[in-house]
Amino acid sequence: MDKLTDKYLRKRKIPSTACSGCGLGQAHKAMVVAIDELGFDFYDIIWGTSIGCAGRQTFATWKGDNFAGTHGRVYAIARGLRLAIPVEKKLVLTVGDGDAFGIGFNHLLHAARSNAQMTVLVCDNLGYQSTGGQYGWTTPAGVKTDSSPYGMFEPNWVQTEMDILNVLKAAGATFLARHVSMDGRPLVESCKKALQNNGFSLVHCVFPCITNFGKNALGSRNTVNMFNWIKNRAAPLGEEKEDTLWRTGIYHDAINTRPEFSQLMRDKVSEIQRRYQDEGSH
Amino acid sequence: MKDRIEILASGFGGQGVVRLGQIVGTAAVNQGFRVTMLKSHGTEQRGGYVRTQVVLSKEEIDSPLVEDPDFFCSFSSAAYKQFGHMMKDGVVLYDPAMVEIDESKPFRQIAVPAKDMAIEKLGRPIYANIIMLGALSAAACEILDKENMLATMLSIIPKFKDENRNAFEIGYGMVTS
Amino acid sequence: MLAGCNAFAGYPITPATEIAEAMSVNLPRIGGYYMQAEDECAAMHLAIGASLGGMKAMTATSGPGFILYADPYGWAIGCEIPLVVLNSQRVGPVSGITGAPGQGEFYNVRYPTQGGNYETIVLAPNSAQEAMLMTVEAFYLSERFRTPVTILADQLITDGFEDISVPETDEEKKAMGMRFMERKAHPGPEFYPPTDEIDIPPVVLGVGTKALCSDWTPTEEGYDIETVEAQHKHSYRMIYKIRNHKDIISRHETLFLDDEPDIIVVAYGSASRTVKTAVKKAREKGQKIGMIRPISVWPFPDELFQYKAKYLSVELDYDGQMVREVQRAAPGDSEIHFFGKCGELPTVAELHETFDKLLSGEQLSRIGWEREAW
Ligand code: SF4
């Protein structure tokens, strides 16, 4: 991705600070490709990140403005920021599964409710990996981690009957998709749709963590094994098999159907301001 | 006039005690006084009292506490018991339907049957606090201007203007100087 | 709003709700935004977001909400984001008594977040008029120092009712001592100089400066770094940009300190109101009593405690908080005493009784309590 790197990313952060073999780069790259294909320049986008591998390794990679929020709160910061920055700027957030679906879930739901423009790319390494590998809210059943030594037996949020994307849909999100990082083109296309939504978009992207998930769940840090393990458990929506863990594709596409949060605030405020000025002038 | 006038009102939640304090305070501001008002609230659920303490002065007010009330509007026996002991030479205005006074006290105590009059003359007990306000206005007529008090009350409570005006006048008429 | 605040984020809580309500009425009329958040943690983050985008933002809460500010407060300190935070103290711990004043957050506002390695600016008004002035001042200081500034109020100030005079013209504002500072955006590329400099514009996102700000220890450009050297530089800045410019922040009121008073009463916020009346009346009786009222409570005004005297710290808490600072700041051979009450102001009568005891050399004790520890 040399040309793209040059155009959008900071040299200082290349090569990436992630572990070698980590799949995060695939998800990250897909978003950058989508941005490029839509013709955005680096100053059109403000890039926010969270805590954890997904946030730490993508922070300050973007050539334009970057911010890294406190754990789970980046959605609230983004909403405040959304009001202050020019409407044409886009917010892109690369965050982890623990950040979005755990500690920050309340804020994420309110971002969805208000339909604030932000393209949230949840880079899911299937648990808490930057702290050494504990289970999270998307860790597949039966998987051993440092904090589920007998195998993950708690329900998770990617099970068909309690899919977190359904929760987000009910909460008002206007674009939702799920992928695995090796999806390639379909992942890029989902990111593009997400970016074209003037509202709340979330792309959930599972990627292989070699260092901790690979070691704990699969017993080795073999990159190829880990990539195949995820790839074999993913299938496009409608083509799922019995052992499919991640049904990939677009879950909900209602882009540009609801007023965007900051636009609504701006409109309401100018309406009130006008009304008050009119009254004041009488 | 004293350099500092202290007014205390206390009763239960829902009796309009805080509202009364607000009206008196705002009327005093309109008359050029410096004013402080404290309200103790949030105790209604626990069956406690509500209290407002209003201090008026021509000078800047340091302590906003009422420690030596010039006027005490008592809406309940509990309030009377709790704060009556602070009285030295002020005036107590009390509603005899709710408050049993200690007749042996040396200070002036004026019965203001606000609740009964509100029901009898205006058909609803909610006007009792405005009757009490009228009585207070009369008792404090040397300090607080009647017309200003009435106008302030009507601007703060824009609804049921006629009833409130009547209530105020009924209360005012209950106190003779 | 006089200071140019155009964004307010809050979460309903007694006794700060009136501020949120007033902002929801008034801000839209001048084109500003009122945002109601899902919790206090989000409220302060929303305000930070607005400030990061170049707005002048504020949030207000009470103790149980202020503890949820711990997370964003640290972020705002580290990223040097100007912001005004109001904490109206009620009676704690936890929910305590909602509609009564306390002063149990004296240290909480000094250490509003974890990790140490920072100084905080806290202003404590004692009246509605001063609350207006100090809010304007808080905006001014937050811009100059690139940091959140806390207004430490209490229930009597935010829930009480007082006449105030609001300036209309620039001359009137100036005459009241109001100072103003416009928001500017830092041009980069070095966003955090490793010095104690102030008057540096803050990081603003969305204006094309390639800004970087994060929760990690930053390099001067804003990249995340985990080295002891970088952390040392950043800490130096967090601490000394405030310590070395304390003169800009400091403000206080003193009374009758010129004749070597026997007792110096120390109080801040609404507790100082009855103290002032009590001290003035005691003077009328011929008692040599003075008063120190810190208005900027953090950094603590050590320089005011030069006289050897019997110091009496009057606070709306029972555990004795500011008294610890008085003990630290006062000359070593001073006597330090404490009068604590919570939920209600000390009365003038109670204070006079205390003065009399101290003047006659009697030990202080409080009903139902052990002899005071100070
Ligand atoms: S710990 Fe796992 S997720 Fe994190 S950078 Fe390393 S490989 Fe990637």
PDB file of C-alpha atoms in Angstrom, chain B residues 59-136:
ATOM      1  CA  GLU B  59     -26.013  46.920  52.241  1.00  0.00           C
ATOM      2  CA  GLU B  60     -24.254  43.845  50.899  1.00  0.00           C
ATOM      3  CA  ILE B  61     -25.371  40.825  52.898  1.00  0.00           C
ATOM      4  CA  ASP B  62     -22.731  38.578  54.405  1.00  0.00           C
ATOM      5  CA  SER B  63     -24.516  35.905  56.390  1.00  0.00           C
ATOM      6  CA  PRO B  64     -27.635  34.707  54.604  1.00  0.00           C
ATOM      7  CA  LEU B  65     -28.794  32.855  57.711  1.00  0.00           C
ATOM      8  CA  VAL B  66     -31.878  33.848  59.602  1.00  0.00           C
ATOM      9  CA  GLU B  67     -30.898  33.724  63.259  1.00  0.00           C
ATOM     10  CA  ASP B  68     -33.161  36.434  64.662  1.00  0.00           C
ATOM     11  CA  PRO B  69     -36.309  36.507  62.526  1.00  0.00           C
ATOM     12  CA  ASP B  70     -38.230  39.730  62.170  1.00  0.00           C
ATOM     13  CA  PHE B  71     -41.030  37.779  60.549  1.00  0.00           C
ATOM     14  CA  PHE B  72     -41.732  34.072  60.798  1.00  0.00           C
ATOM     15  CA  CYS B  73     -44.487  32.522  58.677  1.00  0.00           C
ATOM     16  CA  SER B  74     -45.232  29.185  60.282  1.00  0.00           C
ATOM     17  CA  PHE B  75     -47.193  26.702  58.229  1.00  0.00           C
ATOM     18  CA  SER B  76     -46.909  23.736  60.583  1.00  0.00           C
ATOM     19  CA  SER B  77     -46.554  22.852  64.222  1.00  0.00           C
ATOM     20  CA  ALA B  78     -43.270  21.126  63.503  1.00  0.00           C
ATOM     21  CA  ALA B  79     -41.913  24.330  61.985  1.00  0.00           C
ATOM     22  CA  TYR B  80     -43.164  26.345  64.937  1.00  0.00           C
ATOM     23  CA  LYS B  81     -41.466  24.014  67.381  1.00  0.00           C
ATOM     24  CA  GLN B  82     -38.247  23.874  65.438  1.00  0.00           C
ATOM     25  CA  PHE B  83     -37.773  27.581  64.772  1.00  0.00           C
ATOM     26  CA  GLY B  84     -40.008  29.379  67.269  1.00  0.00           C
ATOM     27  CA  HIS B  85     -37.212  29.436  69.834  1.00  0.00           C
ATOM     28  CA  MET B  86     -35.187  31.759  67.603  1.00  0.00           C
ATOM     29  CA  MET B  87     -37.752  34.522  67.968  1.00  0.00           C
ATOM     30  CA  LYS B  88     -36.810  37.496  70.113  1.00  0.00           C
ATOM     31  CA  ASP B  89     -38.862  40.497  69.137  1.00  0.00           C
ATOM     32  CA  GLY B  90     -40.181  39.608  65.706  1.00  0.00           C
ATOM     33  CA  VAL B  91     -43.664  38.685  64.592  1.00  0.00           C
ATOM     34  CA  VAL B  92     -44.999  35.191  64.063  1.00  0.00           C
ATOM     35  CA  LEU B  93     -47.705  34.706  61.457  1.00  0.00           C
ATOM     36  CA  TYR B  94     -49.250  31.286  61.877  1.00  0.00           C
ATOM     37  CA  ASP B  95     -52.118  29.309  60.463  1.00  0.00           C
ATOM     38  CA  PRO B  96     -54.221  28.152  63.436  1.00  0.00           C
ATOM     39  CA  ALA B  97     -55.541  25.228  61.383  1.00  0.00           C
ATOM     40  CA  MET B  98     -52.034  23.785  61.406  1.00  0.00           C
ATOM     41  CA  VAL B  99     -50.169  25.392  64.262  1.00  0.00           C
ATOM     42  CA  GLU B 100     -50.742  25.369  67.971  1.00  0.00           C
ATOM     43  CA  ILE B 101     -48.874  28.272  69.476  1.00  0.00           C
ATOM     44  CA  ASP B 102     -47.336  28.759  72.855  1.00  0.00           C
ATOM     45  CA  GLU B 103     -49.298  31.710  74.227  1.00  0.00           C
ATOM     46  CA  SER B 104     -46.757  32.426  76.900  1.00  0.00           C
ATOM     47  CA  LYS B 105     -44.195  33.730  74.377  1.00  0.00           C
ATOM     48  CA  PRO B 106     -43.390  37.409  74.679  1.00  0.00           C
ATOM     49  CA  PHE B 107     -43.341  38.235  70.970  1.00  0.00           C
ATOM     50  CA  ARG B 108     -46.282  39.149  68.792  1.00  0.00           C
ATOM     51  CA  GLN B 109     -48.163  36.191  67.250  1.00  0.00           C
ATOM     52  CA  ILE B 110     -50.811  36.785  64.623  1.00  0.00           C
ATOM     53  CA  ALA B 111     -53.294  34.111  63.621  1.00  0.00           C
ATOM     54  CA  VAL B 112     -53.757  33.936  59.853  1.00  0.00           C
ATOM     55  CA  PRO B 113     -56.415  31.318  59.098  1.00  0.00           C
ATOM     56  CA  ALA B 114     -55.089  31.003  55.578  1.00  0.00           C
ATOM     57  CA  LYS B 115     -56.166  27.471  54.785  1.00  0.00           C
ATOM     58  CA  ASP B 116     -59.759  27.864  56.028  1.00  0.00           C
ATOM     59  CA  MET B 117     -60.177  31.200  54.281  1.00  0.00           C
ATOM     60  CA  ALA B 118     -58.728  29.829  51.064  1.00  0.00           C
ATOM     61  CA  ILE B 119     -61.325  27.070  51.055  1.00  0.00           C
ATOM     62  CA  GLU B 120     -64.178  29.270  52.229  1.00  0.00           C
ATOM     63  CA  LYS B 121     -63.593  32.317  50.026  1.00  0.00           C
ATOM     64  CA  LEU B 122     -61.719  30.890  47.045  1.00  0.00           C
ATOM     65  CA  GLY B 123     -62.798  27.285  47.046  1.00  0.00           C
ATOM     66  CA  ARG B 124     -59.282  25.792  47.035  1.00  0.00           C
ATOM     67  CA  PRO B 125     -56.659  25.436  49.734  1.00  0.00           C
ATOM     68  CA  ILE B 126     -53.809  26.174  47.299  1.00  0.00           C
ATOM     69  CA  TYR B 127     -54.302  29.913  47.795  1.00  0.00           C
ATOM     70  CA  ALA B 128     -53.325  29.660  51.464  1.00  0.00           C
ATOM     71  CA  ASN B 129     -49.729  30.671  50.847  1.00  0.00           C
ATOM     72  CA  ILE B 130     -50.813  33.811  48.997  1.00  0.00           C
ATOM     73  CA  ILE B 131     -53.152  34.688  51.860  1.00  0.00           C
ATOM     74  CA  MET B 132     -50.135  34.268  54.123  1.00  0.00           C
ATOM     75  CA  LEU B 133     -48.108  36.444  51.742  1.00  0.00           C
ATOM     76  CA  GLY B 134     -50.771  39.159  51.996  1.00  0.00           C
ATOM     77  CA  ALA B 135     -50.649  38.948  55.785  1.00  0.00           C
ATOM     78  CA  LEU B 136     -46.846  39.140  55.757  1.00  0.00           C
TER      79      LEU B 136
END
